[in-house]
Amino acid sequence: MATRNTIILAAGKGTRMKSKLYKVLHRLCGKSMVDHVLTQVEKTNMDNVVTIVGYGAESVEEELGDRTKYVVQKEQLGTGHAVLQAEDLLADLDGTTMVVSGDTPLFTAQTFENLFKYHEDKQAKATILTSKAPDPTGYGRIIRNELGIVTKIVEQKDATADEATINEINTGVYVFDNQALFKALHQITNDNAQGEYYLTDVIEILKDQGDIVAAYQMADFYESMGVNDRVALSKATKIMQARINTAHMKNGVSMVNPDDTYIDVDVQIGADTIVEPGVQLKGNTVIGEDCFIGANSEIRNSTIHNGVTVTSSMIEDSEMMDGSNIGPDSHLRPQSLIGENVHLGNFVEVKKSEIGAGTKVGHLTYVGNAKLGKNINVGCGVVFVNYDGSKKHETTVGDDSFIGSNSNLVAPLNVADHSFIAAGSTITDDINQYDMAIARARQTNKAGYYKKLPYDAD
């Protein structure tokens, strides 16, 4: 039975990145480069995916998990040598094999599908994915004869002056007849400027033995962009960012300035949500319909339900239910659950807490390790004192309670439903239902004290 296979080349260290992190693990829009490649490959229903690893092999395997098989290239002897490492896993299979580099994160599944279809329609032994480059410097050139038939691929360092002027470039992606590929790999040599075994030499070998070699020219050159340094990574990020934002806008999301809006690839946003400039939406964030995400807000790995307003605030690993709002300048730290129609005003910080529906936390308040019920009013400057210097403790506040401004609730503490805490109190004992707690020093006025001052206060 014919199989469809892919080999991802991810063995290089990437010295031009000037980084301790291996090249293919550098991230853009929420995923490593090699993860972007694998994600698109997975959408094309492969029977086998093999990733060739070398430098940082353990890190790459940790990143991709069991989504692919792995083979280690112990010596970096070129792309042809790298592909040959998959021989034990693939060489005996009938079918086709695509080869793609792990540092080309902008390719789409649709392009891969188009390449496979073109290869099959042409009944070719090899098909090269090509494109017209505005500046072909650094790319292998596609050499065609007078009939437009591909004769060979010439690497930049081996190109003549005339060949270097050609702007049709090799994107580094190929589809081969699987068995023809591995047979030809045993015939290539390293007689070139780099002293490496080039995968591109397989094309010339197949041509010389009379096999059909085709070339599918894709329309969007920038999809084929390889990333070899930080400058290229920045450019690739900008291209992917524009692609992501455009898709959201086509699905009914309004962006005031998409060029200044950063959204990771896996983020979901509902229709009629408005996103203002400077917003960053990261990780596995899900935002519902009819939300307003105000300027300079950052939301990571969080779920924002319908009709939520976020004004210039940060939300991490948390959830906000329908109709709730936060900000400006507030912060939801991890494991916070905000109920329906909750109001969190300016300079409010919430950490590992639940806040029930209709509760209002106006401003300048810290809520940590707490469970607040419904319809509670939390005054200005309230602190849930959750840490004793060694352990964190929990506070529970019942429904319809009132917490006066500038109060400290020292955990562990239980405040029952319909309780009242007077402003300025430091509460250390539980409060029963319907009780009011006052815990502050009695005021004392010292008559005539002003006149005793040793200086003129005026």
Short mmCIF file of C-alpha atoms in Angstrom, two decimals:
data_model
loop_
_atom_site.label_atom_id
_atom_site.label_comp_id
_atom_site.label_asym_id
_atom_site.label_seq_id
_atom_site.Cartn_x
_atom_site.Cartn_y
_atom_site.Cartn_z
CA MET A 1 0.00 0.00 0.00
CA ALA A 2 1.31 3.43 -0.93
CA THR A 3 2.20 5.63 2.03
CA ARG A 4 2.61 9.37 2.48
CA ASN A 5 5.58 10.32 4.63
CA THR A 6 7.45 13.43 5.79
CA ILE A 7 11.01 13.96 6.97
CA ILE A 8 11.60 17.13 9.01
CA LEU A 9 15.21 18.29 9.12
CA ALA A 10 15.93 19.66 12.62
CA ALA A 11 19.50 18.67 13.41
CA GLY A 12 21.34 21.97 12.97
CA LYS A 13 22.60 24.08 15.87
CA GLY A 14 22.01 27.44 14.17
CA THR A 15 25.18 29.34 15.08
CA ARG A 16 23.92 32.54 13.43
CA MET A 17 21.14 32.77 16.00
CA LYS A 18 23.87 33.51 18.60
CA SER A 19 21.82 31.64 21.17
CA LYS A 20 22.05 28.86 23.74
CA LEU A 21 18.68 27.69 22.40
CA TYR A 22 18.80 25.40 19.37
CA LYS A 23 17.59 27.10 16.22
CA VAL A 24 14.40 25.18 15.51
CA LEU A 25 13.22 25.75 19.10
CA HIS A 26 13.12 29.53 18.78
CA ARG A 27 9.50 30.64 19.07
CA LEU A 28 7.19 32.87 17.09
CA CYS A 29 3.51 33.49 17.77
CA GLY A 30 3.33 30.94 20.56
CA LYS A 31 5.14 27.94 19.08
CA SER A 32 8.65 26.85 18.24
CA MET A 33 9.56 26.91 14.57
CA VAL A 34 9.71 23.13 14.33
CA ASP A 35 6.31 22.84 16.04
CA HIS A 36 4.80 25.17 13.43
CA VAL A 37 6.18 22.93 10.68
CA LEU A 38 4.95 19.73 12.32
CA THR A 39 1.49 21.22 12.98
CA GLN A 40 1.03 21.96 9.27
CA VAL A 41 2.41 18.56 8.27
CA GLU A 42 -0.07 16.84 10.61
CA LYS A 43 -2.96 18.50 8.75
CA THR A 44 -1.98 16.63 5.56
CA ASN A 45 -2.71 13.17 7.02
CA MET A 46 0.75 11.62 6.93
CA ASP A 47 1.30 7.92 7.53
CA ASN A 48 4.77 8.54 8.96
CA VAL A 49 6.59 11.64 10.20
CA VAL A 50 10.29 11.35 11.01
CA THR A 51 12.25 14.24 12.54
CA ILE A 52 16.02 14.24 12.09
CA VAL A 53 17.61 15.60 15.26
CA GLY A 54 21.19 16.33 16.21
CA TYR A 55 22.16 19.28 18.36
CA GLY A 56 19.72 19.57 21.22
CA ALA A 57 18.04 16.28 20.30
CA GLU A 58 16.55 15.80 23.78
CA SER A 59 15.12 19.33 23.80
CA VAL A 60 13.51 18.87 20.38
CA GLU A 61 12.02 15.52 21.42
CA GLU A 62 10.67 17.08 24.61
CA GLU A 63 9.11 19.89 22.54
CA LEU A 64 7.36 17.62 20.01
CA GLY A 65 6.68 14.55 22.13
CA ASP A 66 5.26 11.45 20.47
CA ARG A 67 3.79 13.32 17.51
CA THR A 68 6.75 12.18 15.39
CA LYS A 69 9.43 9.50 15.24
CA TYR A 70 13.06 10.56 15.70
CA VAL A 71 16.43 9.69 14.20
CA VAL A 72 19.70 11.21 15.39
CA GLN A 73 22.20 12.62 12.88
CA LYS A 74 25.41 12.24 14.87
CA GLU A 75 27.57 14.17 12.39
CA GLN A 76 26.38 17.25 10.50
CA LEU A 77 27.41 16.21 6.98
CA GLY A 78 24.70 17.95 4.94
CA THR A 79 21.04 17.65 4.04
CA GLY A 80 21.51 14.49 1.94
CA HIS A 81 23.26 12.77 4.81
CA ALA A 82 20.51 13.93 7.19
CA VAL A 83 17.70 12.43 5.08
CA LEU A 84 19.65 9.17 4.74
CA GLN A 85 19.41 8.73 8.52
CA ALA A 86 15.70 7.89 8.07
CA GLU A 87 16.52 4.94 5.80
CA ASP A 88 15.84 2.22 8.37
CA LEU A 89 12.36 3.61 9.04
CA LEU A 90 11.21 4.49 5.52
CA ALA A 91 13.34 3.00 2.74
CA ASP A 92 11.25 -0.14 2.17
CA LEU A 93 7.91 1.68 1.95
CA ASP A 94 6.02 2.31 -1.27
CA GLY A 95 4.69 5.82 -1.76
CA THR A 96 5.94 9.39 -1.51
CA THR A 97 8.08 11.27 1.00
CA MET A 98 8.20 15.03 1.58
CA VAL A 99 11.35 16.63 2.98
CA VAL A 100 10.99 19.96 4.79
CA SER A 101 13.24 22.00 7.04
CA GLY A 102 12.36 22.64 10.68
CA ASP A 103 13.37 26.30 10.42
CA THR A 104 10.68 27.27 7.87
CA PRO A 105 7.71 28.04 10.12
CA LEU A 106 5.52 29.89 7.61
CA PHE A 107 4.59 27.01 5.31
CA THR A 108 0.92 26.04 5.30
CA ALA A 109 -0.79 22.69 4.99
CA GLN A 110 -2.48 23.92 1.81
CA THR A 111 0.89 24.47 0.14
CA PHE A 112 2.00 20.98 1.13
CA GLU A 113 -1.22 19.52 -0.28
CA ASN A 114 -0.74 21.47 -3.53
CA LEU A 115 2.80 20.13 -3.81
CA PHE A 116 1.72 16.51 -3.33
CA LYS A 117 -1.06 16.88 -5.89
CA TYR A 118 1.26 18.44 -8.47
CA HIS A 119 3.78 15.65 -7.90
CA GLU A 120 1.13 12.98 -8.40
CA ASP A 121 -0.38 14.68 -11.46
CA LYS A 122 3.05 14.89 -13.12
CA GLN A 123 3.85 11.26 -12.17
CA ALA A 124 7.26 12.55 -11.15
CA LYS A 125 10.02 10.84 -9.20
CA ALA A 126 10.82 14.18 -7.56
CA THR A 127 9.06 17.53 -7.33
CA ILE A 128 10.73 20.68 -6.06
CA LEU A 129 8.78 23.45 -4.34
CA THR A 130 10.07 26.71 -5.82
CA SER A 131 9.27 30.42 -5.68
CA LYS A 132 10.36 33.71 -7.19
CA ALA A 133 12.48 35.62 -4.66
CA PRO A 134 12.78 39.43 -4.58
CA ASP A 135 16.39 38.85 -3.50
CA PRO A 136 17.64 35.30 -4.19
CA THR A 137 20.92 35.74 -2.30
CA GLY A 138 21.63 32.74 -0.13
CA TYR A 139 19.15 30.42 -1.82
CA GLY A 140 19.78 27.51 -4.17
CA ARG A 141 18.87 28.45 -7.75
CA ILE A 142 16.54 26.44 -10.00
CA ILE A 143 18.24 25.82 -13.35
CA ARG A 144 15.89 25.14 -16.28
CA ASN A 145 16.61 24.39 -19.93
CA GLU A 146 15.17 26.23 -22.91
CA LEU A 147 11.94 24.23 -22.57
CA GLY A 148 11.50 25.25 -18.95
CA ILE A 149 12.33 21.79 -17.64
CA VAL A 150 14.34 21.65 -14.42
CA THR A 151 17.84 20.35 -15.01
CA LYS A 152 19.45 20.91 -11.61
CA ILE A 153 19.62 22.96 -8.43
CA VAL A 154 22.76 24.99 -7.74
CA GLU A 155 23.66 26.10 -4.23
CA GLN A 156 24.64 29.75 -3.72
CA LYS A 157 28.32 28.97 -3.07
CA ASP A 158 28.58 26.76 -6.15
CA ALA A 159 26.69 29.05 -8.56
CA THR A 160 28.34 30.72 -11.54
CA ALA A 161 27.87 34.46 -12.08
CA ASP A 162 25.05 33.79 -14.59
CA GLU A 163 23.35 31.23 -12.33
CA ALA A 164 23.49 33.66 -9.40
CA THR A 165 21.27 36.11 -11.33
CA ILE A 166 18.37 33.62 -11.46
CA ASN A 167 15.59 34.55 -9.04
CA GLU A 168 13.64 31.26 -9.01
CA ILE A 169 14.82 29.64 -5.83
CA ASN A 170 14.64 26.30 -4.11
CA THR A 171 12.51 26.57 -0.98
CA GLY A 172 14.10 23.45 0.47
CA VAL A 173 10.89 21.41 0.28
CA TYR A 174 10.66 18.33 -1.97
CA VAL A 175 8.42 15.39 -2.62
CA PHE A 176 10.11 12.18 -3.81
CA ASP A 177 9.15 8.71 -4.82
CA ASN A 178 10.23 7.14 -1.55
CA GLN A 179 12.29 4.22 -2.82
CA ALA A 180 13.89 6.27 -5.60
CA LEU A 181 14.96 8.81 -2.98
CA PHE A 182 16.87 6.39 -0.79
CA LYS A 183 18.44 4.63 -3.75
CA ALA A 184 19.74 7.94 -5.12
CA LEU A 185 21.01 9.06 -1.71
CA HIS A 186 23.63 6.31 -1.87
CA GLN A 187 24.98 7.79 -5.10
CA ILE A 188 25.60 11.39 -4.01
CA THR A 189 29.09 12.65 -3.12
CA ASN A 190 30.48 15.56 -1.14
CA ASP A 191 32.49 17.02 -4.02
CA ASN A 192 31.42 20.65 -3.54
CA ALA A 193 32.50 23.89 -1.91
CA GLN A 194 31.09 22.88 1.47
CA GLY A 195 32.30 19.28 1.45
CA GLU A 196 28.75 18.16 2.32
CA TYR A 197 26.26 15.66 0.93
CA TYR A 198 23.55 17.81 -0.66
CA LEU A 199 20.00 16.52 -0.95
CA THR A 200 19.76 18.67 -4.09
CA ASP A 201 22.20 16.31 -5.87
CA VAL A 202 19.45 13.68 -5.85
CA ILE A 203 17.62 15.81 -8.43
CA GLU A 204 20.53 15.61 -10.88
CA ILE A 205 20.90 11.86 -10.33
CA LEU A 206 17.22 11.28 -11.09
CA LYS A 207 17.42 13.51 -14.16
CA ASP A 208 20.47 11.67 -15.49
CA GLN A 209 18.70 8.33 -15.27
CA GLY A 210 15.73 9.66 -17.22
CA ASP A 211 13.22 10.09 -14.39
CA ILE A 212 10.67 12.92 -14.38
CA VAL A 213 11.64 15.83 -12.14
CA ALA A 214 8.96 18.50 -11.71
CA ALA A 215 8.91 21.90 -10.04
CA TYR A 216 5.84 23.45 -8.45
CA GLN A 217 6.17 27.23 -8.14
CA MET A 218 4.23 28.63 -5.19
CA ALA A 219 2.79 32.14 -5.38
CA ASP A 220 3.81 33.50 -1.97
CA PHE A 221 7.59 33.61 -1.60
CA TYR A 222 7.40 34.74 2.02
CA GLU A 223 5.73 31.49 3.02
CA SER A 224 9.03 29.76 2.22
CA MET A 225 11.11 32.06 4.38
CA GLY A 226 13.84 30.25 6.30
CA VAL A 227 15.01 31.57 9.65
CA ASN A 228 18.76 31.62 10.26
CA ASP A 229 19.19 34.63 12.57
CA ARG A 230 17.26 36.95 14.87
CA VAL A 231 16.52 39.42 12.08
CA ALA A 232 14.83 36.71 10.01
CA LEU A 233 12.96 35.49 13.10
CA SER A 234 11.57 38.99 13.61
CA LYS A 235 10.47 39.21 9.98
CA ALA A 236 8.84 35.77 10.10
CA THR A 237 7.01 36.74 13.29
CA LYS A 238 5.62 39.86 11.65
CA ILE A 239 4.40 37.86 8.63
CA MET A 240 2.73 35.24 10.80
CA GLN A 241 1.25 37.92 13.06
CA ALA A 242 -0.36 39.59 10.03
CA ARG A 243 -1.68 36.21 8.84
CA ILE A 244 -3.22 35.43 12.23
CA ASN A 245 -4.78 38.87 12.65
CA THR A 246 -6.25 38.83 9.15
CA ALA A 247 -7.90 35.48 9.82
CA HIS A 248 -9.51 36.80 13.02
CA MET A 249 -10.78 39.93 11.30
CA LYS A 250 -12.30 37.85 8.51
CA ASN A 251 -14.09 35.87 11.23
CA GLY A 252 -15.72 38.98 12.69
CA VAL A 253 -13.18 40.38 15.16
CA SER A 254 -12.50 44.13 15.06
CA MET A 255 -8.90 45.30 15.48
CA VAL A 256 -8.25 49.01 15.81
CA ASN A 257 -4.63 48.66 14.69
CA PRO A 258 -3.72 45.12 13.66
CA ASP A 259 -0.09 46.10 13.04
CA ASP A 260 0.22 46.77 16.78
CA THR A 261 -1.68 43.72 18.00
CA TYR A 262 0.10 40.45 18.88
CA ILE A 263 -1.93 37.22 18.91
CA ASP A 264 -0.50 33.71 19.23
CA VAL A 265 -1.46 31.11 16.67
CA ASP A 266 -3.72 28.99 18.92
CA VAL A 267 -5.76 31.87 20.38
CA GLN A 268 -9.52 31.78 19.70
CA ILE A 269 -11.68 34.94 19.55
CA GLY A 270 -15.44 35.21 19.10
CA ALA A 271 -17.28 37.50 16.70
CA ASP A 272 -17.94 41.15 17.50
CA THR A 273 -15.09 41.36 19.98
CA ILE A 274 -13.03 44.56 19.76
CA VAL A 275 -9.26 44.45 20.25
CA GLU A 276 -7.42 47.74 20.76
CA PRO A 277 -3.76 48.53 19.96
CA GLY A 278 -0.93 47.12 22.04
CA VAL A 279 -2.90 44.02 23.08
CA GLN A 280 -1.04 40.71 23.49
CA LEU A 281 -3.07 37.49 23.48
CA LYS A 282 -0.88 34.48 24.21
CA GLY A 283 -0.88 30.72 24.60
CA ASN A 284 -4.16 28.82 24.69
CA THR A 285 -6.32 31.85 25.35
CA VAL A 286 -10.00 31.72 24.39
CA ILE A 287 -12.04 34.94 24.16
CA GLY A 288 -15.79 34.90 23.64
CA GLU A 289 -18.12 37.13 21.65
CA ASP A 290 -18.89 40.81 22.25
CA CYS A 291 -15.83 41.41 24.42
CA PHE A 292 -13.75 44.54 24.65
CA ILE A 293 -10.00 44.05 25.11
CA GLY A 294 -8.57 47.48 25.85
CA ALA A 295 -5.23 48.94 24.82
CA ASN A 296 -2.05 47.36 26.22
CA SER A 297 -3.82 44.44 27.90
CA GLU A 298 -2.03 41.09 28.07
CA ILE A 299 -3.93 37.80 28.40
CA ARG A 300 -2.14 34.45 28.72
CA ASN A 301 -3.63 30.95 28.74
CA SER A 302 -6.98 32.24 29.97
CA THR A 303 -10.66 31.89 29.13
CA ILE A 304 -12.66 35.08 28.72
CA HIS A 305 -16.38 34.47 28.27
CA ASN A 306 -18.92 36.59 26.40
CA GLY A 307 -19.40 40.31 26.98
CA VAL A 308 -16.30 40.77 29.13
CA THR A 309 -14.42 44.09 29.31
CA VAL A 310 -10.69 44.10 29.96
CA THR A 311 -9.19 47.58 30.32
CA SER A 312 -5.38 47.83 30.23
CA SER A 313 -4.86 44.84 32.50
CA MET A 314 -2.97 41.53 32.71
CA ILE A 315 -4.68 38.14 33.01
CA GLU A 316 -2.74 34.89 33.49
CA ASP A 317 -4.10 31.31 33.59
CA SER A 318 -7.49 32.50 34.80
CA GLU A 319 -11.15 32.66 33.77
CA MET A 320 -13.66 35.51 33.58
CA MET A 321 -17.35 34.68 33.22
CA ASP A 322 -20.00 36.49 31.15
CA GLY A 323 -20.42 40.21 31.69
CA SER A 324 -17.52 40.67 34.10
CA ASN A 325 -15.01 43.48 33.80
CA ILE A 326 -11.53 44.38 34.99
CA GLY A 327 -9.25 47.40 35.01
CA PRO A 328 -7.63 49.64 34.29
CA ASP A 329 -4.21 48.51 35.58
CA SER A 330 -5.35 45.35 37.35
CA HIS A 331 -3.89 41.86 37.44
CA LEU A 332 -5.39 38.37 37.55
CA ARG A 333 -2.67 35.99 38.61
CA PRO A 334 -2.96 32.23 37.97
CA GLN A 335 -5.95 30.17 39.15
CA SER A 336 -8.40 33.03 39.49
CA LEU A 337 -12.05 32.49 38.64
CA ILE A 338 -14.17 35.62 38.21
CA GLY A 339 -17.94 35.08 38.20
CA GLU A 340 -20.65 36.66 36.08
CA ASN A 341 -21.04 40.45 36.21
CA VAL A 342 -18.19 40.87 38.68
CA HIS A 343 -16.55 44.30 38.72
CA LEU A 344 -12.80 44.53 39.38
CA GLY A 345 -11.74 48.16 39.28
CA ASN A 346 -8.36 49.81 38.94
CA PHE A 347 -5.26 48.47 40.72
CA VAL A 348 -6.89 45.24 41.86
CA GLU A 349 -4.78 42.07 42.14
CA VAL A 350 -6.38 38.64 42.43
CA LYS A 351 -4.45 35.41 42.94
CA LYS A 352 -5.74 31.82 43.25
CA SER A 353 -9.19 33.03 44.23
CA GLU A 354 -12.86 32.67 43.29
CA ILE A 355 -15.12 35.72 43.17
CA GLY A 356 -18.87 35.10 42.95
CA ALA A 357 -21.40 36.69 40.62
CA GLY A 358 -22.22 40.34 41.12
CA THR A 359 -19.42 41.03 43.59
CA LYS A 360 -17.63 44.40 43.31
CA VAL A 361 -13.97 44.96 44.11
CA GLY A 362 -13.56 48.62 43.33
CA HIS A 363 -9.91 49.56 43.58
CA LEU A 364 -6.53 49.23 45.29
CA THR A 365 -7.25 45.76 46.68
CA TYR A 366 -5.39 42.44 46.95
CA VAL A 367 -7.41 39.20 46.99
CA GLY A 368 -5.24 36.11 47.52
CA ASN A 369 -6.24 32.52 48.32
CA ALA A 370 -9.85 33.52 48.92
CA LYS A 371 -13.37 32.41 48.05
CA LEU A 372 -15.81 35.30 47.81
CA GLY A 373 -19.53 34.66 47.42
CA LYS A 374 -22.12 36.63 45.47
CA ASN A 375 -23.01 40.32 45.66
CA ILE A 376 -20.23 41.31 48.05
CA ASN A 377 -18.94 44.87 48.23
CA VAL A 378 -15.19 45.10 48.81
CA GLY A 379 -14.05 48.61 49.68
CA CYS A 380 -10.91 50.47 48.68
CA GLY A 381 -7.56 49.30 50.01
CA VAL A 382 -8.71 45.92 51.37
CA VAL A 383 -6.00 43.27 51.79
CA PHE A 384 -6.62 39.55 52.10
CA VAL A 385 -3.60 38.65 54.24
CA ASN A 386 -2.90 35.09 53.11
CA TYR A 387 0.75 34.45 53.99
CA ASP A 388 2.15 33.90 57.49
CA GLY A 389 5.77 33.79 56.35
CA SER A 390 5.70 30.02 55.87
CA LYS A 391 2.35 28.90 54.47
CA LYS A 392 -0.57 30.32 52.50
CA HIS A 393 -3.99 30.29 54.16
CA GLU A 394 -7.53 30.71 52.81
CA THR A 395 -10.27 33.22 53.54
CA THR A 396 -13.95 32.61 52.79
CA VAL A 397 -16.49 35.44 52.58
CA GLY A 398 -20.20 34.65 52.29
CA ASP A 399 -22.84 36.16 50.02
CA ASP A 400 -24.15 39.73 50.41
CA SER A 401 -21.40 40.79 52.80
CA PHE A 402 -19.77 44.21 53.09
CA ILE A 403 -16.04 44.74 53.60
CA GLY A 404 -15.21 48.30 54.54
CA SER A 405 -12.29 50.23 53.07
CA ASN A 406 -8.77 49.69 54.35
CA SER A 407 -9.63 46.43 56.11
CA ASN A 408 -7.18 43.54 56.54
CA LEU A 409 -8.60 40.00 56.56
CA VAL A 410 -5.98 37.77 58.18
CA ALA A 411 -6.29 34.14 57.06
CA PRO A 412 -7.32 31.51 57.92
CA LEU A 413 -10.69 33.19 58.24
CA ASN A 414 -14.36 32.53 57.64
CA VAL A 415 -16.77 35.45 57.17
CA ALA A 416 -20.38 34.24 57.03
CA ASP A 417 -23.17 35.46 54.71
CA HIS A 418 -24.65 38.92 55.33
CA SER A 419 -21.70 40.03 57.46
CA PHE A 420 -20.36 43.57 57.81
CA ILE A 421 -16.75 44.61 58.40
CA ALA A 422 -16.23 48.20 59.49
CA ALA A 423 -13.69 50.29 57.62
CA GLY A 424 -10.13 50.23 58.91
CA SER A 425 -10.52 46.90 60.72
CA THR A 426 -7.95 44.13 61.00
CA ILE A 427 -9.98 40.93 61.23
CA THR A 428 -8.39 37.82 62.75
CA ASP A 429 -11.46 35.94 64.06
CA ASP A 430 -14.38 34.38 62.20
CA ILE A 431 -17.54 36.46 61.81
CA ASN A 432 -21.04 35.02 62.23
CA GLN A 433 -24.01 35.67 59.97
CA TYR A 434 -25.54 39.15 60.30
CA ASP A 435 -22.73 40.33 62.62
CA MET A 436 -20.68 43.48 62.22
CA ALA A 437 -16.99 43.27 63.11
CA ILE A 438 -15.02 46.31 64.26
CA ALA A 439 -11.33 45.80 65.00
CA ARG A 440 -9.55 49.13 65.33
CA ALA A 441 -8.07 51.24 68.12
CA ARG A 442 -10.39 53.69 69.90
CA GLN A 443 -9.76 57.29 68.84
CA THR A 444 -8.21 59.62 71.38
CA ASN A 445 -8.11 63.44 70.96
CA LYS A 446 -5.35 65.32 72.84
CA ALA A 447 -6.72 68.78 73.64
CA GLY A 448 -4.43 71.71 72.81
CA TYR A 449 -1.61 69.50 71.54
CA TYR A 450 -0.97 71.76 68.53
CA LYS A 451 0.09 74.66 70.76
CA LYS A 452 2.80 72.53 72.38
CA LEU A 453 4.69 72.00 69.13
CA PRO A 454 8.28 73.39 69.26
CA TYR A 455 7.97 75.11 65.88
CA ASP A 456 5.54 77.31 63.99
CA ALA A 457 3.46 74.80 62.01
CA ASP A 458 2.04 77.64 59.93
#
